[in-house]
Short mmCIF file of C-alpha atoms in Angstrom, two decimals:
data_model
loop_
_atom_site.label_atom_id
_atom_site.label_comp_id
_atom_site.label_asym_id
_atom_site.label_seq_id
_atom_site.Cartn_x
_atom_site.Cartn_y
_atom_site.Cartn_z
CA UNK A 1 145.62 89.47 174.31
CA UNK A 2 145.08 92.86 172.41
CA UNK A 3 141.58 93.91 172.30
CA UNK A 4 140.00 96.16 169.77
CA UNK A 5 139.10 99.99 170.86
CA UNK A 6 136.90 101.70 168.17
CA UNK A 7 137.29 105.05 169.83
CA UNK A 8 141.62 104.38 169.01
CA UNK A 9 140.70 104.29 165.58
CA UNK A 10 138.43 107.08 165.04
CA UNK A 11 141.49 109.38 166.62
CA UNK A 12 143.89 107.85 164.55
CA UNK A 13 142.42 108.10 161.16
CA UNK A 14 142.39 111.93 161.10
CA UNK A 15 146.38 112.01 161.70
CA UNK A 16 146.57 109.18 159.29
CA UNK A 17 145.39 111.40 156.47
CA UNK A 18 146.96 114.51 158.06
CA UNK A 19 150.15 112.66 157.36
CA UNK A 20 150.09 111.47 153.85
CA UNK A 21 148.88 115.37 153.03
CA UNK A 22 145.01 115.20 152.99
CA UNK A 23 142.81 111.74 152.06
CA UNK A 24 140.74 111.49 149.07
CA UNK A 25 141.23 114.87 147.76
CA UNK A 26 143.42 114.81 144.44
CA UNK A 27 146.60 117.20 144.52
CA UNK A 28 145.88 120.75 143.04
CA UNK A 29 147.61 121.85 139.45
CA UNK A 30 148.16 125.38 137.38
CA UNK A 31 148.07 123.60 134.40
CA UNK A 32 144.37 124.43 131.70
CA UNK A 33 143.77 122.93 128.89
CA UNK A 34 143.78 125.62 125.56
CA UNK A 35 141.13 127.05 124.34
CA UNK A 36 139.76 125.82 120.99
CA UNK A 37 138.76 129.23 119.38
CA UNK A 38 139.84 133.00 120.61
CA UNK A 39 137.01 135.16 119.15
CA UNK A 40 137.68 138.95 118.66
CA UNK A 41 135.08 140.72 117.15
CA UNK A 42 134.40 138.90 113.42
CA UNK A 43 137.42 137.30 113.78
CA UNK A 44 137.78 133.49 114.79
CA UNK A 45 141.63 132.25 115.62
CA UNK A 46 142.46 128.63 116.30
CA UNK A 47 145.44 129.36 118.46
CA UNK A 48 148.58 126.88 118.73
CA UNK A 49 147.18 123.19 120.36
CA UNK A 50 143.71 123.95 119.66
CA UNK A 51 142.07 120.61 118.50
CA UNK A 52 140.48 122.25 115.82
CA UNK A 53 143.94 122.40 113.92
CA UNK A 54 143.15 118.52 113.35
CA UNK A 55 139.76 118.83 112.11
CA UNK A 56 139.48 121.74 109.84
CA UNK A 57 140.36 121.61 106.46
CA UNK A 58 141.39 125.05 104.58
CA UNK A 59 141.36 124.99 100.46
CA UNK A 60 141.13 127.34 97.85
CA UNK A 61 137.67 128.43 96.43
CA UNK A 62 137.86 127.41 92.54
CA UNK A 63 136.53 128.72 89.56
CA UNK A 64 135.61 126.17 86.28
CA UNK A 65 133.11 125.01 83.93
CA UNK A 66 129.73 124.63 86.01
CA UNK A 67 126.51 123.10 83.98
CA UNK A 68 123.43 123.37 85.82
CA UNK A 69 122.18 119.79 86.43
CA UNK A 70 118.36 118.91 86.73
CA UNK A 71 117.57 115.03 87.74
CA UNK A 72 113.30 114.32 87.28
CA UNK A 73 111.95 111.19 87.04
CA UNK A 74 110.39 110.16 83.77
CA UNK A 75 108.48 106.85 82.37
CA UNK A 76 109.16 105.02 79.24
CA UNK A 77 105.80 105.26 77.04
CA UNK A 78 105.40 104.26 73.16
CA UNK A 79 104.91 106.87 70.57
CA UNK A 80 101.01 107.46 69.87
CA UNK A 81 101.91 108.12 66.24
CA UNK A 82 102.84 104.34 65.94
CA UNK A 83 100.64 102.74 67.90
CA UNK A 84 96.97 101.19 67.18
CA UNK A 85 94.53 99.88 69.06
CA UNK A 86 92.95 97.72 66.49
CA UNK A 87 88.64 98.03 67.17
CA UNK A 88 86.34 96.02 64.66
CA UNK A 89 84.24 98.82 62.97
CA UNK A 90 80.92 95.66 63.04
CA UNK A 91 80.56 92.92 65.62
CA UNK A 92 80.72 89.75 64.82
CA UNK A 93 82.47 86.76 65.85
CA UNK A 94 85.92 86.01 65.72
CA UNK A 95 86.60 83.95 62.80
CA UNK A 96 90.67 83.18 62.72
CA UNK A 97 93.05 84.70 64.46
CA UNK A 98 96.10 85.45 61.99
CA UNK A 99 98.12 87.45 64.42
CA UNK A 100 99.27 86.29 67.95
CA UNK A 101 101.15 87.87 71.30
CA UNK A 102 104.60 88.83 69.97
CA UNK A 103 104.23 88.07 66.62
CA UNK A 104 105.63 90.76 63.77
CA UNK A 105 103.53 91.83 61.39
CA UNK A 106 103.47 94.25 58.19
CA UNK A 107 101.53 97.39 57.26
CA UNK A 108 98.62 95.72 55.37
CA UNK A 109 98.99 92.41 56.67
CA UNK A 110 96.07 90.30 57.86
CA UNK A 111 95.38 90.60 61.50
CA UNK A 112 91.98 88.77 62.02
CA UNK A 113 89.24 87.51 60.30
CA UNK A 114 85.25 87.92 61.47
CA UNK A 115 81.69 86.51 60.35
CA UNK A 116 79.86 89.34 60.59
CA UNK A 117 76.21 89.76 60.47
CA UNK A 118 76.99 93.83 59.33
CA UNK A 119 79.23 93.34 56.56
CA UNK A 120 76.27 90.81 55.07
CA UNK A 121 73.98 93.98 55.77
CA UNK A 122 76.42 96.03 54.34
CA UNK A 123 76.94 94.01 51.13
CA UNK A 124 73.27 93.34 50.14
CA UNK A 125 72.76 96.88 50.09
CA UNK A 126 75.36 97.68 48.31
CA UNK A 127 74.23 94.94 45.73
CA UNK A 128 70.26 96.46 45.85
CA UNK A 129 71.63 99.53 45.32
CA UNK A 130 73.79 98.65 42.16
CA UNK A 131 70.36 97.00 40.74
CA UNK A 132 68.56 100.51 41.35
CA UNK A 133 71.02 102.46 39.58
CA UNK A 134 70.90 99.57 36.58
CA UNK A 135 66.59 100.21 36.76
CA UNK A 136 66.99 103.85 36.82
CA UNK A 137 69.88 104.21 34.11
CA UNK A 138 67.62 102.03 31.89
CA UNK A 139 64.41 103.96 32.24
CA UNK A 140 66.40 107.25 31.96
CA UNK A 141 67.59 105.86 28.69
CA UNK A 142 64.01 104.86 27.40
CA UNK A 143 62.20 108.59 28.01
CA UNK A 144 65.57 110.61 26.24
CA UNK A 145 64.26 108.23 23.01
CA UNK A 146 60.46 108.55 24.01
CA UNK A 147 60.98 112.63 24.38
CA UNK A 148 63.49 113.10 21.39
CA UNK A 149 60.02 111.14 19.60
CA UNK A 150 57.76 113.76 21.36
CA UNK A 151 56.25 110.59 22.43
CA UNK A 152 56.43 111.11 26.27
CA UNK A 153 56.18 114.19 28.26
CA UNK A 154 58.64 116.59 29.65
CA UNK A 155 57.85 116.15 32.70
CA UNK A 156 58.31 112.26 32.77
CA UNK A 157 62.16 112.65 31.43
CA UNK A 158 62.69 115.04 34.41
CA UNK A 159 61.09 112.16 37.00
CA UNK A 160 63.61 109.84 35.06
CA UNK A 161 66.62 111.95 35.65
CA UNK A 162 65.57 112.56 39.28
CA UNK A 163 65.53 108.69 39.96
CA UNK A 164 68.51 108.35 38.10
CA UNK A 165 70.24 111.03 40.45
CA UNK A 166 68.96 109.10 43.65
CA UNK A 167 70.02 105.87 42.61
CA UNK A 168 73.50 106.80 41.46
CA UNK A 169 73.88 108.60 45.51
CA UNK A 170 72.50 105.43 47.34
CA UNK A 171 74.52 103.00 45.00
CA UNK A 172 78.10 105.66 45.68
CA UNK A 173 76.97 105.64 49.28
CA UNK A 174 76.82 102.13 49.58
CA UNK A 175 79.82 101.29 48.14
CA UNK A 176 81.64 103.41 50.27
CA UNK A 177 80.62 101.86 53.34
CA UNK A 178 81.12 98.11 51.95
CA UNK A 179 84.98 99.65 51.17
CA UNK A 180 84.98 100.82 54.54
CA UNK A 181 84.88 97.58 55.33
CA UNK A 182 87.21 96.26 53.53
CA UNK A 183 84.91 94.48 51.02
CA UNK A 184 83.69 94.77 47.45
CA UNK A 185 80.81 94.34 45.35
CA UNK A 186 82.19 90.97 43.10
CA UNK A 187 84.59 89.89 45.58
CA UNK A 188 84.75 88.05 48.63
CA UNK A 189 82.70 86.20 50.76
CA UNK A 190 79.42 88.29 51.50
CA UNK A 191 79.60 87.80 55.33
CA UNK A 192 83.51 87.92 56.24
CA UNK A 193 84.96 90.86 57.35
CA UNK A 194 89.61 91.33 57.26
CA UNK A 195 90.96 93.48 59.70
CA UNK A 196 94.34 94.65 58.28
CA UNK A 197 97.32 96.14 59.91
CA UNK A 198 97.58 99.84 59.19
CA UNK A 199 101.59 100.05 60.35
CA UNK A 200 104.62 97.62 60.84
CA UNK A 201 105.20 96.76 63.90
CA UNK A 202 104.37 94.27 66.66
CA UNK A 203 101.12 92.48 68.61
CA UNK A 204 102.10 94.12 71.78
CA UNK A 205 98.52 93.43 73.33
CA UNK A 206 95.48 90.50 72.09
CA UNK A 207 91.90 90.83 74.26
CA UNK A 208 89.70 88.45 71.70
CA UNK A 209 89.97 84.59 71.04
CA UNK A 210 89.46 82.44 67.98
CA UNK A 211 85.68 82.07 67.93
CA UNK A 212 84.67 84.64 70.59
CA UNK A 213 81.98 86.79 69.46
CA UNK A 214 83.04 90.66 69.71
CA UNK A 215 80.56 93.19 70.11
CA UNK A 216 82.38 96.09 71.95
CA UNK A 217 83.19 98.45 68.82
CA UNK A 218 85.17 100.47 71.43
CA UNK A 219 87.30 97.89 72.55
CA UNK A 220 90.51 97.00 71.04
CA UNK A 221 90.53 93.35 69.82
CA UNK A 222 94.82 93.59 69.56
CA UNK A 223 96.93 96.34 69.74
CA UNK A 224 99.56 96.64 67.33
CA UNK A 225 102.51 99.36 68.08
CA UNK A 226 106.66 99.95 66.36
CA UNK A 227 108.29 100.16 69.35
CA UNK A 228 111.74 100.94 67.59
CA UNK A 229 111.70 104.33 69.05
CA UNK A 230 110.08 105.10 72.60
CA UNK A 231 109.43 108.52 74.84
CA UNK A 232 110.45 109.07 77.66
CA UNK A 233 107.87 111.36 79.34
CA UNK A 234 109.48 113.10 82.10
CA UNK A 235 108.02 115.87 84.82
CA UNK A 236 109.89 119.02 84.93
CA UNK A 237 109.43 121.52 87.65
CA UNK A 238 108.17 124.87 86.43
CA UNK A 239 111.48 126.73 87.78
CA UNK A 240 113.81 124.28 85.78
CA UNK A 241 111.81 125.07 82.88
CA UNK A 242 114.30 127.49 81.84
CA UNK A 243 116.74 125.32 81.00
CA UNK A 244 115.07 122.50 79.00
CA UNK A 245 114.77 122.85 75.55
CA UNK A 246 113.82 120.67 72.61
CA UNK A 247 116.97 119.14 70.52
CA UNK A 248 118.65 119.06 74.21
CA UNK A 249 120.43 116.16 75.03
CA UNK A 250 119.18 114.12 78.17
CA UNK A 251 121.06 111.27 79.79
CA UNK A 252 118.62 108.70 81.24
CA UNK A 253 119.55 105.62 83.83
CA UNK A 254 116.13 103.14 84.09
CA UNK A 255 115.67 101.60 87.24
CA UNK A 256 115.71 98.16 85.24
CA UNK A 257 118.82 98.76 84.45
CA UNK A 258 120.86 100.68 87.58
CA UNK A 259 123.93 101.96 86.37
CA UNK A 260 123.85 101.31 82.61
CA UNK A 261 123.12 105.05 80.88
CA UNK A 262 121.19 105.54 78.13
CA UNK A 263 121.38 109.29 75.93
CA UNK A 264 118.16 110.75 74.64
CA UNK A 265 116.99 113.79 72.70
CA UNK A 266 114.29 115.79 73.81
CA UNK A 267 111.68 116.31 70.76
CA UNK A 268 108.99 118.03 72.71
CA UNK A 269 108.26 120.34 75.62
CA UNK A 270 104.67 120.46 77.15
CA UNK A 271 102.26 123.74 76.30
CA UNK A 272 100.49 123.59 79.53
CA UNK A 273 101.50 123.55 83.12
CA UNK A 274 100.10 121.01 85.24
CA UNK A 275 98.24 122.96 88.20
CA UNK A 276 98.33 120.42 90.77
CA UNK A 277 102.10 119.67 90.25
CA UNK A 278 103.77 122.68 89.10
CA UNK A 279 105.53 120.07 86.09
CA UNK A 280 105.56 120.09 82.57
CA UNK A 281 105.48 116.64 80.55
CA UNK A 282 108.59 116.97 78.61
CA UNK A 283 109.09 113.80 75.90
CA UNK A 284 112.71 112.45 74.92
CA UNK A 285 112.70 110.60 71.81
CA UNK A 286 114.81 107.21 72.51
CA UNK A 287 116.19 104.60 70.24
CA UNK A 288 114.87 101.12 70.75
CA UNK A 289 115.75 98.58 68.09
CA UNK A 290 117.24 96.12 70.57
CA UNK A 291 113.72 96.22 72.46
CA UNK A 292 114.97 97.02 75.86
CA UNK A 293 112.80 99.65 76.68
CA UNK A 294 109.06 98.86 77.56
CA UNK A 295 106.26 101.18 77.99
CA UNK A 296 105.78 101.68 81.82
CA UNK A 297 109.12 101.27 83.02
CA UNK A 298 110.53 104.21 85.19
CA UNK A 299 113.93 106.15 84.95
CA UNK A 300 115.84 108.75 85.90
CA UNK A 301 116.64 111.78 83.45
CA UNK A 302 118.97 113.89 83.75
CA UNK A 303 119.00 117.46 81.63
CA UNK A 304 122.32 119.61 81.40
CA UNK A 305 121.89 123.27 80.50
CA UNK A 306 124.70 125.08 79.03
CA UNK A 307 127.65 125.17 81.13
CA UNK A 308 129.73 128.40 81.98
CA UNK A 309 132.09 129.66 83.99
CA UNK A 310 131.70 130.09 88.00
CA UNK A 311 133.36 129.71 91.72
CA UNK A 312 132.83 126.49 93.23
CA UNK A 313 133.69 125.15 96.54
CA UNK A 314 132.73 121.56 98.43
CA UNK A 315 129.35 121.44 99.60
CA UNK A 316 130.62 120.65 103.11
CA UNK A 317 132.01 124.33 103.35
CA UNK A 318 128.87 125.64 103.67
CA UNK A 319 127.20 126.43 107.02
CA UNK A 320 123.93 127.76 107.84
CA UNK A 321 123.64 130.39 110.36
CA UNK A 322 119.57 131.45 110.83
CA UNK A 323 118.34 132.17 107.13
CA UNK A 324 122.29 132.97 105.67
CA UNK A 325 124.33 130.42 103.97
CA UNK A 326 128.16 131.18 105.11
CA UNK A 327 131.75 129.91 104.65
CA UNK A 328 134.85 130.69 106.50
CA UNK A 329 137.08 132.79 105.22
CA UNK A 330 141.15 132.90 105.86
CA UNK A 331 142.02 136.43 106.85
CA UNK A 332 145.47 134.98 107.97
CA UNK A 333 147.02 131.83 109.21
CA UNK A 334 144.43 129.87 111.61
CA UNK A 335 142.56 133.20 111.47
CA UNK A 336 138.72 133.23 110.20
CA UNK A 337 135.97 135.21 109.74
CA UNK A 338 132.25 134.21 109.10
CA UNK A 339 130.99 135.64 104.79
CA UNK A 340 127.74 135.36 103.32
CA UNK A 341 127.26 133.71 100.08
CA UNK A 342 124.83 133.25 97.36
CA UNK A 343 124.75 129.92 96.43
CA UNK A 344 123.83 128.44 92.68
CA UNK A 345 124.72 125.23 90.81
CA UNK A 346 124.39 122.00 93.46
CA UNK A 347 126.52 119.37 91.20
CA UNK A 348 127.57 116.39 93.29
CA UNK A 349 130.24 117.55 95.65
CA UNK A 350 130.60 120.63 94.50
CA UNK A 351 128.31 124.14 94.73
CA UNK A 352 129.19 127.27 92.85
CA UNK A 353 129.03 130.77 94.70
CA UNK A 354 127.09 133.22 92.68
CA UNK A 355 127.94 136.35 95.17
CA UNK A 356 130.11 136.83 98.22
CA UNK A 357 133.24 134.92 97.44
CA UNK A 358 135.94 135.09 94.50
CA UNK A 359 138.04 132.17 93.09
CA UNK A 360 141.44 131.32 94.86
CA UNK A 361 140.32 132.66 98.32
CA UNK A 362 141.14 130.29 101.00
CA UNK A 363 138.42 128.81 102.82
CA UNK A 364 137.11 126.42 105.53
CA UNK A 365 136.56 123.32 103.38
CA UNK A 366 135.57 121.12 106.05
CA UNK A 367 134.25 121.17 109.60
CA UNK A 368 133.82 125.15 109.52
CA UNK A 369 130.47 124.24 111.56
CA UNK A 370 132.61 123.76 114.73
CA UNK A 371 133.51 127.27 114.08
CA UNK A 372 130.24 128.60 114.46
CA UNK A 373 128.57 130.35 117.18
#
């Protein structure tokens, strides 16, 4: 029988190894892999099976049409001018309701009706004071005949006219405010007061029902607006304000709608700086006749100032070094070299070089970060 002898093994393993040219250790080469960049003072080379050759992407810097493009957000309002937030001059209570949610109405139509304890207030002074003037037209009438008779005195003629004066006022007065409210002296029901539409539009709003009483003569019983053309109130930055201006043409995407574009005109651009926000209210006047657009929606407009002429290269060419925007410039095949550039117009993709870089020079398009320090 063979036995076992650790101590056999121990001696054997070393010549084992010794054999078969060392154990465990892998054989030694010349070969190094190539090194990505060669840096020589400014200039970057990508020498021959550098894996950089597969990743960077050299194109010419070009030069075109560049239009400065401002995107603010904006929210669809109606025009003030044609809206009216119809308040009862009297309380009263709410007799009919002529006029509902929705409906359409006409400048001068009826909107609502009310019993009113004011226009009865209103109307029996108006009739008291068309009596007075009757009186005092009379007795003005009687002392001109009793003084032409040298019946009266002088001084009773002049009390005459005086009251005849007074009367006349009160009775004008009156009148006035009984046409104010919409009623007349011969006409009408004494107590019931028409509230009349003073545009054409539509019953965007109703806060009062049939037979409420209504005593808030601050508070719009219906609001009545022509929503065939809307604003579009929009917040411009005070450093875009330059290039905003009003007949400008504005091209507007609401978030109701995501990808359906809508043009606009701007009509107005704001006096006064907001000093919380640094923004000015600009308002674009949009068509509405198919009723789309509704006061409170939100959007996006966009303003395009005045295009001209400029050198533009992908956005993805650009690399920051510290506070410097760079590209990388071709000095000669896989040869580079790091250029500071002023940068101007971001549209999309693209961003156009004010200083630092003319059209047609060849530059790092894409990946130039892996050539940076």
């Amino acid at each position: 029988m063979i036995k076992f002898d650790p101590r056999r093994q121990v001696l054997a393993l070393p010549l084992l190894c010794a054999a078969f040219s060392g154990c465990g250790h892998a054989p030694e080469t010349d070969a190094t892999p190539p090194a990505a960049v060669v840096r020589k003072g400014a200039s970057i080379a990508v020498p021959a099976g550098s894996p950089l050759r597969q990743s960077l992407q050299v194109a010419s810097a070009a030069e075109q049409n560049v239009a400065r493009v401002i995107p603010v957000p904006g929210v669809v309002e109606a025009d003030s001018a044609h809206l009216v937030r119809v308040v009862p001059p009297v309380a009263g209570r709410i007799e009919q309701l002529l006029k509902h949610l929705g409906d359409t109405v006409k400048a001068g139509d009826a909107l609502f009706t009310m019993d009113s304890a004011d226009v009865a207030a209103a109307h029996s002074d108006a009739t008291k004071a068309q009596a007075g003037l009757t009186l005092a037209r009379r007795n003005l009438e009687r002392q001109k005949e009793l003084r032409a008779a040298d019946i009266s005195a002088h001084k009773d003629l002049e009390q005459a006219e005086s009251e005849y004066a007074q009367a006349l006022s009160e009775s004008e007065r009156s009148k006035a405010r009984l046409a104010q409210l919409g009623g007349t002296l011969n006409g009408g029901n004494g107590r019931v007061y028409t509230l009349r539409s003073p545009l054409s539009g539509h019953v965007i709003e109703l806060n009062g029902g049939q037979g409420g009483f209504w005593n808030d003569t601050n508070a719009p019983v219906m609001v009545v607006a022509d929503l065939s053309t809307v604003w579009l109130t929009a917040s411009v930055q005070e450093k875009d304000l330059a290039a905003v201006f009003a007949g400008q043409v504005a091209d507007i995407e609401l978030n109701a709608y995501p990808g359906q574009h809508i043009a606009g005109k701007v009509g107005y651009v704001g006096e006064v700086l907001d000093p919380d926000t640094r923004t000015v209210k600009v308002r674009v006047a949009v068509d509405n006749k198919d009723g789309r657009l509704k006061p409170g929606m939100f959007a996006q407009v966009t303003f395009s100032a005045a295009p001209h002429q400029g050198v533009v290269v992908p956005a993805s060419a650009l690399v920051q070094s510290g506070t410097h925007t760079q590209v990388y410039v071709e000095t000669a095949a896989w040869t580079f070299e790091a250029r500071t550039v002023a940068t101007g117009v971001h549209n999309g993709e693209l961003v156009e070089i004010v200083s630092g870089l003319k059209a047609g020079t060849r530059i790092v398009a894409k990946e130039g970060v892996l050539l940076n320090d």
